[in-house]
mmCIF file of C-alpha atoms and ligand atoms in Angstrom:
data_model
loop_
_atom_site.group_PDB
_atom_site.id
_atom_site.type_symbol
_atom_site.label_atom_id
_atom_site.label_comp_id
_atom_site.label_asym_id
_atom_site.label_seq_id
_atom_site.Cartn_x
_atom_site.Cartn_y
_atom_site.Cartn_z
ATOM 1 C CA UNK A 1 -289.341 -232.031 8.524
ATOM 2 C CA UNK A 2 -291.845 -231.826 5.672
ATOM 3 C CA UNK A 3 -293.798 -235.389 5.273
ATOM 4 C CA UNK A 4 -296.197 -236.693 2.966
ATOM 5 C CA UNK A 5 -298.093 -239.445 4.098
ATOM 6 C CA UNK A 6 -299.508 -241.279 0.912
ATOM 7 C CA UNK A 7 -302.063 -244.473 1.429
ATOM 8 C CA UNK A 8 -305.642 -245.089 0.281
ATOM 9 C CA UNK A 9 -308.773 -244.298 2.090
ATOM 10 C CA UNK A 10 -308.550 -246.068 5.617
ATOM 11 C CA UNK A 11 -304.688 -246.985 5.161
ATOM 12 C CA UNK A 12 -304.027 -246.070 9.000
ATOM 13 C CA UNK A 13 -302.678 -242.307 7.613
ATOM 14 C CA UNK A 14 -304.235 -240.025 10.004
ATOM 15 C CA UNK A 15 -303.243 -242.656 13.020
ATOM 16 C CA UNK A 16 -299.990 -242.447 12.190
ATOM 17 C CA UNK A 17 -300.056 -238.221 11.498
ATOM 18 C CA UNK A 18 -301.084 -238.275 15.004
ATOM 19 C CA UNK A 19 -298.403 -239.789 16.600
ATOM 20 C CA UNK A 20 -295.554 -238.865 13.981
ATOM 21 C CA UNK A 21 -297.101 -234.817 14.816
ATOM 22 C CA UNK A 22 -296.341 -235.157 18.366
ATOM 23 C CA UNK A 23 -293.035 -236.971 17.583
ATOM 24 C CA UNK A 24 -291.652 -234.165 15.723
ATOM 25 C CA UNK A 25 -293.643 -231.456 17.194
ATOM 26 C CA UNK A 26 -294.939 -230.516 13.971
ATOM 27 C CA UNK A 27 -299.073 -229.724 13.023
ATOM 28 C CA UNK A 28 -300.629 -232.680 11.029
ATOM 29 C CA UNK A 29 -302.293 -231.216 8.116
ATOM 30 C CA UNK A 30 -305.309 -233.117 7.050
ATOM 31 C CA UNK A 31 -307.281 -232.114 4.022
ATOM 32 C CA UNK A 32 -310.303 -234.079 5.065
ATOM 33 C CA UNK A 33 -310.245 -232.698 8.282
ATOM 34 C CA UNK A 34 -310.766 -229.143 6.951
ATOM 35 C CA UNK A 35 -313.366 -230.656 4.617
ATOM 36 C CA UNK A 36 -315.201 -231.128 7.427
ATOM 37 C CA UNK A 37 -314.566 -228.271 9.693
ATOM 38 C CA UNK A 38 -315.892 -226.516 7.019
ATOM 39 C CA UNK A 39 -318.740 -228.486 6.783
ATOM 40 C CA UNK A 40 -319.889 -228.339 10.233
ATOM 41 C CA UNK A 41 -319.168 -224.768 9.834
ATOM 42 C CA UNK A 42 -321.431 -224.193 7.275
ATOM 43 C CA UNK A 43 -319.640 -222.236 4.783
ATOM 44 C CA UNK A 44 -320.068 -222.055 1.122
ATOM 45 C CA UNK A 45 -316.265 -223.894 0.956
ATOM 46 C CA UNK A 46 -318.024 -226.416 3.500
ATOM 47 C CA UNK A 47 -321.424 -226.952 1.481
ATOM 48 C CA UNK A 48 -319.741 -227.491 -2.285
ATOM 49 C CA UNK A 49 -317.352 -230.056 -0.456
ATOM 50 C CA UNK A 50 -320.296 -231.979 1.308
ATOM 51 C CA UNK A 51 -321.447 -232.861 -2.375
ATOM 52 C CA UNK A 52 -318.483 -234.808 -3.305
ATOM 53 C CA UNK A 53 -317.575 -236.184 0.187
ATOM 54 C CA UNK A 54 -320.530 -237.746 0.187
ATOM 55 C CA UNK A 55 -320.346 -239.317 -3.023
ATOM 56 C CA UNK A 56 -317.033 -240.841 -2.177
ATOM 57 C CA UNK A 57 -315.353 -238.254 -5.170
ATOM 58 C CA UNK A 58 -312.800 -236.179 -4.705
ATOM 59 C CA UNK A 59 -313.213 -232.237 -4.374
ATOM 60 C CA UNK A 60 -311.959 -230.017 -7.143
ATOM 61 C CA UNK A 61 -307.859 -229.484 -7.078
ATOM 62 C CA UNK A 62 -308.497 -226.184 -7.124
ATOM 63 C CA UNK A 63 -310.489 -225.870 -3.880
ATOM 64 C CA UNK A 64 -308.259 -227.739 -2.366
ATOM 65 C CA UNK A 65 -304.741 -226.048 -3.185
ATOM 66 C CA UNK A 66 -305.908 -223.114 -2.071
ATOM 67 C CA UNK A 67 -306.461 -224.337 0.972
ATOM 68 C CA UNK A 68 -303.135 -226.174 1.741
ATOM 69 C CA UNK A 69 -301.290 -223.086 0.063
ATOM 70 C CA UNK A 70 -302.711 -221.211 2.600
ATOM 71 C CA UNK A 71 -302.563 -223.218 5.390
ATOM 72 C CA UNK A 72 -298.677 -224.034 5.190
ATOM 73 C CA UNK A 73 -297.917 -220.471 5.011
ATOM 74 C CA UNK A 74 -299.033 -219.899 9.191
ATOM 75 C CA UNK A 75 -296.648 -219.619 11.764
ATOM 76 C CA UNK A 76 -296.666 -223.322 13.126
ATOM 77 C CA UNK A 77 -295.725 -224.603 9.988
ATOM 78 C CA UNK A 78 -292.442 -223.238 9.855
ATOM 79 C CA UNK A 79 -290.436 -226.054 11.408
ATOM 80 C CA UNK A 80 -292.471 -228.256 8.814
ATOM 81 C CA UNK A 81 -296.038 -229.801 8.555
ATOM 82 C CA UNK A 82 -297.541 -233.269 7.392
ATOM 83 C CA UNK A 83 -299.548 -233.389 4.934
ATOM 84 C CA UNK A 84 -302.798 -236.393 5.043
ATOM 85 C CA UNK A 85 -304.732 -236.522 2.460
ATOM 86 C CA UNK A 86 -302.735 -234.032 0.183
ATOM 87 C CA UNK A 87 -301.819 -234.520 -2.759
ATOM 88 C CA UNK A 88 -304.450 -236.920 -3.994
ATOM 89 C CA UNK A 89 -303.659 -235.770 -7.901
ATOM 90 C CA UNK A 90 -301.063 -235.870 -10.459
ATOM 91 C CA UNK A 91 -302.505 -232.311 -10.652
ATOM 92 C CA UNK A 92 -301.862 -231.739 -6.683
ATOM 93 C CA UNK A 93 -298.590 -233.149 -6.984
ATOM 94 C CA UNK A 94 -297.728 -230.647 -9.624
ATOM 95 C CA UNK A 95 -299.173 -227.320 -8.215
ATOM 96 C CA UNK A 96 -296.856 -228.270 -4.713
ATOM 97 C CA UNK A 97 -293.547 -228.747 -7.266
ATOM 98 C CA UNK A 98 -294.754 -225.444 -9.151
ATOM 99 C CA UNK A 99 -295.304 -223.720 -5.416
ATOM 100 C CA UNK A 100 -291.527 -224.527 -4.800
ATOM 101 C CA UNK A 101 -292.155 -226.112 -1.341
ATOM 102 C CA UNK A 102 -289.277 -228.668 -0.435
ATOM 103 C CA UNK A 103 -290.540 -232.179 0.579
ATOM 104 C CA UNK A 104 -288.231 -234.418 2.746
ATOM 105 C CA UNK A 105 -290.064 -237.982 2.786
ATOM 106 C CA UNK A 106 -292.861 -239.504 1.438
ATOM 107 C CA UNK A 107 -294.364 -242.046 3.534
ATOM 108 C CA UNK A 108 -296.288 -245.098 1.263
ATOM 109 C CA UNK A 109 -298.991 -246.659 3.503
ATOM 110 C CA UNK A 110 -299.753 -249.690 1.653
ATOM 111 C CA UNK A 111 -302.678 -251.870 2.456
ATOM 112 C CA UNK A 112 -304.756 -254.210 0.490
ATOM 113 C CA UNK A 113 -308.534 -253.171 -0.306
ATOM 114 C CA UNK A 114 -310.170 -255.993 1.426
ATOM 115 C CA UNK A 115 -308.556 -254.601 4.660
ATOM 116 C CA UNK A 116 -309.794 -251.366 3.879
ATOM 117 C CA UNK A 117 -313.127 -252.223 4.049
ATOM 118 C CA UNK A 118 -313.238 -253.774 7.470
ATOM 119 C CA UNK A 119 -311.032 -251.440 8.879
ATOM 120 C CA UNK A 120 -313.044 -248.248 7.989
ATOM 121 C CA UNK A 121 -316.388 -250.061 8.746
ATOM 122 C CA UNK A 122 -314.900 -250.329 12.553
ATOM 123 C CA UNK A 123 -313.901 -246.597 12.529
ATOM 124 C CA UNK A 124 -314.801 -243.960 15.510
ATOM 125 C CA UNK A 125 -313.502 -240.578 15.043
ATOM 126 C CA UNK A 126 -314.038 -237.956 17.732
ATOM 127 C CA UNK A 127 -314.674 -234.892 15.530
ATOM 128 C CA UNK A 128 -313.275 -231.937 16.820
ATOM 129 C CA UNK A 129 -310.199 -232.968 16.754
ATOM 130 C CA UNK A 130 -309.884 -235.604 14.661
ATOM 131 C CA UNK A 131 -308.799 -238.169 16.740
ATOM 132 C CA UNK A 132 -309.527 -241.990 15.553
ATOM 133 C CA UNK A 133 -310.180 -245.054 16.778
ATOM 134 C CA UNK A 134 -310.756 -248.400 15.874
ATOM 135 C CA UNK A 135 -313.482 -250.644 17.573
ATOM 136 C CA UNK A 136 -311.468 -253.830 17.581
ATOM 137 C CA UNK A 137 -307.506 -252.777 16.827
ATOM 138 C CA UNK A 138 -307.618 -249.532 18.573
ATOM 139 C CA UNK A 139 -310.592 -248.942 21.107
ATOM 140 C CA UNK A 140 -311.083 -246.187 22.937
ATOM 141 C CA UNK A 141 -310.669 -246.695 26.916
ATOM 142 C CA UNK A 142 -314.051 -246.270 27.545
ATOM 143 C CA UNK A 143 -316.708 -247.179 24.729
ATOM 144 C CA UNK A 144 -318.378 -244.364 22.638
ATOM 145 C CA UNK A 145 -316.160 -241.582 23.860
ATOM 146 C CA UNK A 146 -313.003 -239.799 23.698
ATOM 147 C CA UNK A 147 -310.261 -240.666 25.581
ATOM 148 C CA UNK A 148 -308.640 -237.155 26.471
ATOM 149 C CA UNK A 149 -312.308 -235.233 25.954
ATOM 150 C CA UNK A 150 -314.537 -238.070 27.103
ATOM 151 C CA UNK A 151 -316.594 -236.700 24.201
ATOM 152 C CA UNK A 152 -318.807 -238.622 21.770
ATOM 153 C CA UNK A 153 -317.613 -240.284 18.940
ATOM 154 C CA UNK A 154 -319.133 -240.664 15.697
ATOM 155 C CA UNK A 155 -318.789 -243.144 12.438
ATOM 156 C CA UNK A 156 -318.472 -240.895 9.496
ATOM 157 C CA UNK A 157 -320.972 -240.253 6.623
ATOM 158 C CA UNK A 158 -318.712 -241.767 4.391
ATOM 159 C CA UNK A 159 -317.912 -244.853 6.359
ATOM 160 C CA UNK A 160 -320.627 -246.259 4.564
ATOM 161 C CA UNK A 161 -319.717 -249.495 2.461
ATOM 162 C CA UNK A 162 -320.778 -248.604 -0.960
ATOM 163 C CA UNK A 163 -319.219 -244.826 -0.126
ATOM 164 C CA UNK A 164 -316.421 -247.002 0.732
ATOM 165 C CA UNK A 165 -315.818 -248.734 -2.647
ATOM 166 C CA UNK A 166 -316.077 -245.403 -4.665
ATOM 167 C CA UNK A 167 -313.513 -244.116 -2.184
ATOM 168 C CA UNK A 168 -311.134 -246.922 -3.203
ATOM 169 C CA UNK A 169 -312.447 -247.134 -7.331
ATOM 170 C CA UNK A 170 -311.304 -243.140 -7.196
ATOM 171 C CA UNK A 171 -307.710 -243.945 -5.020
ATOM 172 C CA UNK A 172 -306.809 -246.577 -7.457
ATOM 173 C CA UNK A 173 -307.491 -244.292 -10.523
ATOM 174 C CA UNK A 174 -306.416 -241.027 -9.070
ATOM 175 C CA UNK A 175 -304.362 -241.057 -6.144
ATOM 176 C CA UNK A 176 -302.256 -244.398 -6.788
ATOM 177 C CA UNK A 177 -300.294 -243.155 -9.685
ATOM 178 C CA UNK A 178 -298.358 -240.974 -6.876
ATOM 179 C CA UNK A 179 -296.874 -243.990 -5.856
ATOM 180 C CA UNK A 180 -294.668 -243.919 -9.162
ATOM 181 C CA UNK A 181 -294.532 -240.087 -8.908
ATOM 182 C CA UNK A 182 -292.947 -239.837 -5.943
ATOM 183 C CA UNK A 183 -290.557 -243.140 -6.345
ATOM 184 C CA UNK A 184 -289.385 -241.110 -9.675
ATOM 185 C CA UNK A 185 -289.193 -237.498 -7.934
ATOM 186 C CA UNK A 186 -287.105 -239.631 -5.162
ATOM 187 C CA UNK A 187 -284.377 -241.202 -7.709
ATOM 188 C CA UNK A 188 -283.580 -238.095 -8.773
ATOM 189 C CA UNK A 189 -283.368 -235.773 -5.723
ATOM 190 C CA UNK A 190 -281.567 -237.682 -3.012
ATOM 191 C CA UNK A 191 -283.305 -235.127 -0.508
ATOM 192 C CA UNK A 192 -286.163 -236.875 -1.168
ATOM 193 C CA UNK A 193 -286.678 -240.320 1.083
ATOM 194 C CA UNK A 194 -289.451 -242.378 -0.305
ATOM 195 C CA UNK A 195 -290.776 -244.497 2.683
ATOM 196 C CA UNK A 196 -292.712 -247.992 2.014
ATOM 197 C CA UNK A 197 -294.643 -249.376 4.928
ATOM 198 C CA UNK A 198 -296.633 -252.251 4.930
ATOM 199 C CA UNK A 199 -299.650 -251.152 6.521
ATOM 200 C CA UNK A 200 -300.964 -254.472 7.696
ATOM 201 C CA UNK A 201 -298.614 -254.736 10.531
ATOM 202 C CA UNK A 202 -300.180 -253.686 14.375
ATOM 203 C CA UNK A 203 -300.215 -249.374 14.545
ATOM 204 C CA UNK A 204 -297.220 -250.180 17.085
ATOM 205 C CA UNK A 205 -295.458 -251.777 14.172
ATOM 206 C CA UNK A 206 -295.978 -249.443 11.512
ATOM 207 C CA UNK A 207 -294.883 -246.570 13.752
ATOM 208 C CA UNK A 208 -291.970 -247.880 14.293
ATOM 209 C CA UNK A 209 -290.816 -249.042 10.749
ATOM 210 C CA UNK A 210 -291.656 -245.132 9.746
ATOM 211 C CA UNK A 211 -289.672 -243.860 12.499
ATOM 212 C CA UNK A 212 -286.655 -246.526 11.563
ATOM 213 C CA UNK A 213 -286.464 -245.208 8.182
ATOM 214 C CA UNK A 214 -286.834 -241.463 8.846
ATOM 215 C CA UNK A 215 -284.731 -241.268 11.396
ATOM 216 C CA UNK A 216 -282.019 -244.084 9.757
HETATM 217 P P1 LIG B 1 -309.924 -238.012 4.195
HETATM 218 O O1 LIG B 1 -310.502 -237.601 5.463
HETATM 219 O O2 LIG B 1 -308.525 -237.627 3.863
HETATM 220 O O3 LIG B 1 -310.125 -239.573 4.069
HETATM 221 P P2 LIG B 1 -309.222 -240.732 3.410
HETATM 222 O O4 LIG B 1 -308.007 -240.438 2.689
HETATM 223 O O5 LIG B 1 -310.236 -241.443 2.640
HETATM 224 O O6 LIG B 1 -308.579 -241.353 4.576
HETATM 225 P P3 LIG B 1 -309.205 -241.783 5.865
HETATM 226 O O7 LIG B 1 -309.279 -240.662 6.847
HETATM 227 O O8 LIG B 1 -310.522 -242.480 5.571
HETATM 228 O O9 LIG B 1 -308.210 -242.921 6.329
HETATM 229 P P4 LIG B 1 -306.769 -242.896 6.995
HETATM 230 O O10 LIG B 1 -305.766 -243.410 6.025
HETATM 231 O O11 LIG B 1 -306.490 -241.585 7.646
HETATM 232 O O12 LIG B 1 -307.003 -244.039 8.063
HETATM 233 P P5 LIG B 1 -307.148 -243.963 9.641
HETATM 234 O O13 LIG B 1 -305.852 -243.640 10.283
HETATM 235 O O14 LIG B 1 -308.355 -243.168 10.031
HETATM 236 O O15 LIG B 1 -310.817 -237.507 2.974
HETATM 237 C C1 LIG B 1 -312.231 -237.594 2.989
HETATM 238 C C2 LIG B 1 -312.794 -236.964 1.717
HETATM 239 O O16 LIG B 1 -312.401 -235.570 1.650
HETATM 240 C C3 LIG B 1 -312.280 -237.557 0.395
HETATM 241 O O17 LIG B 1 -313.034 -238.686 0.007
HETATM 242 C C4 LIG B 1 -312.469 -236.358 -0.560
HETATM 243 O O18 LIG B 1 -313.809 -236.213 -0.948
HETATM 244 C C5 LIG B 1 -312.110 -235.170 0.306
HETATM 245 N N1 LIG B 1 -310.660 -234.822 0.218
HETATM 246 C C6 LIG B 1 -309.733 -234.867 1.222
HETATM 247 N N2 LIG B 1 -308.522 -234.506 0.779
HETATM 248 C C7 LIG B 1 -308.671 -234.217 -0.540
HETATM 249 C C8 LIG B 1 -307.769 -233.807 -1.569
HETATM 250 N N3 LIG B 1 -306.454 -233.619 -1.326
HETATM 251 N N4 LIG B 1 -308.270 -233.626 -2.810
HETATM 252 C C9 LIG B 1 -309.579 -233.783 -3.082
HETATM 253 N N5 LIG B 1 -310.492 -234.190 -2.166
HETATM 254 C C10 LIG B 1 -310.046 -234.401 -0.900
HETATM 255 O O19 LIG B 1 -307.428 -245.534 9.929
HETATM 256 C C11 LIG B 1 -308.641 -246.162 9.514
HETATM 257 C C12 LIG B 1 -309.109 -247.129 10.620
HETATM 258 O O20 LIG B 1 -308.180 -248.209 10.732
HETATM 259 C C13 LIG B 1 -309.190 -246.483 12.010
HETATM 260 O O21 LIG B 1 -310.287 -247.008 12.683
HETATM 261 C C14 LIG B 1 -307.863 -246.897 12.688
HETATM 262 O O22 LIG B 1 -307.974 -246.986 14.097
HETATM 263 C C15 LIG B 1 -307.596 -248.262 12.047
HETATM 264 N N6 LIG B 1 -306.170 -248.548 11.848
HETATM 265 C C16 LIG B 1 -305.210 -247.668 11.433
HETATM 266 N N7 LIG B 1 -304.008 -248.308 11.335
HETATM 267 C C17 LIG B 1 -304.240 -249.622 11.670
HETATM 268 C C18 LIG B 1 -303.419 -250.795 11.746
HETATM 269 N N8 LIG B 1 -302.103 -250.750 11.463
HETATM 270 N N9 LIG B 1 -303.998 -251.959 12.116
HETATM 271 C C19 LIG B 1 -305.341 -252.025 12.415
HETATM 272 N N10 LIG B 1 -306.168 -250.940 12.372
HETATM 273 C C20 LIG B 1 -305.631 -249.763 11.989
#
């Protein structure tokens, strides 16, 4: 099972990877998660990507299929992966055709900008391993920490509301035209199940309406 999960910045994504990577047993690859394992790593990868995380603006397609090339190549990928957070180009898009890796759904998380904001302004992420939580839709059990670590949580840098309106300026203008993209690559490769959820539902909701039509 190869998945795409497609959505702007804050469109419930990586809560879904979570629970649709234990569902199939398969590793959740998130882009912005090795963004920022690099960062708090320190390495020169980590340092250039900082720069534009920061300013809510994407880092360079080049960087980053490199990375996912890589990563999809290691051992636990080979009963498939999910991608979050990749492809966020046209030019993305295009370098995963050219690579000749087979995609079997692409799941459209689609929720309206004004949601957006409040939802990643309540955001708590435990960083090592990505987990996320919401302070009002999806609390952790006990406040400020993790619930399997009991470790700190953190908002991220980029949480920020006016980082959070360049975030959504650049989805609309970059990563939304995948929406069509994928809706054409779909018509003509019946392989290819394009998945619309609408993201405003509960997380219990939405989970189930992507299992429905994967598994349907
Ligand atoms: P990245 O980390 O990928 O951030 P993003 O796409 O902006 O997505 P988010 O992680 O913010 O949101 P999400 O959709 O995963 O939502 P979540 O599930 O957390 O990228 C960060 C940066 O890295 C980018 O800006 C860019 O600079 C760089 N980058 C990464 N990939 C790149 C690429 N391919 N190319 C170039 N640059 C790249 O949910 C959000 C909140 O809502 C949570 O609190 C959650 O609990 C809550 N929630 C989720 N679902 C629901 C629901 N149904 N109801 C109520 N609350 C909900």
């Amino acid at each position: 099972m190869r998945i795409i999960l497609l959505g702007a910045p804050g469109a419930g994504k990586g809560t879904q990877a979570q629970f649709l990577s234990k569902h199939f047993n398969i590793p959740q690859i998130s882009t912005g998660d090795m963004l920022r394992a690099a960062i708090a790593e320190g390495t020169e990868l980590g340092k250039k990507a900082k720069e534009y995380m920061d300013a809510g603006q994407l880092v360079p397609d080049d960087v980053i299929v490199g990375l996912v090339k890589e990563r999809i190549t290691q051992p636990d990928c080979k009963n498939g992966f999910l991608l979050d957070g990749f492809p966020r180009t046209v030019a993305q898009a295009d370098a995963l055709k050219a690579a000749g890796v087979p995609i079997d759904a692409v799941i459209e998380i689609d929720v309206p900008d004004d949601v957006i904001v409040e939802r990643l302004s309540g955001r708590r992420v435990h960083p090592a391993s990505g987990r996320t939580y919401h302070i009002v839709y999806n609390p952790p059990r006990q406040d400020g920490v993790d619930d399997i670590t009991g470790e700190p949580l953190i908002q991220r840098d980029d949480d920020k509301p006016e980082t959070i309106r360049k975030r959504l300026a650049v989805y609309h203008e970059q990563t939304a035209p995948l929406v069509d993209y994928y809706r054409r690559e779909a018509e003509q490769n019946p392989a290819l199940k394009y998945i619309h959820v609408d993201g405003t539902q509960t997380i219990d909701k939405v989970e189930q309406e992507i299992l429905a039509a994967l598994e349907g």
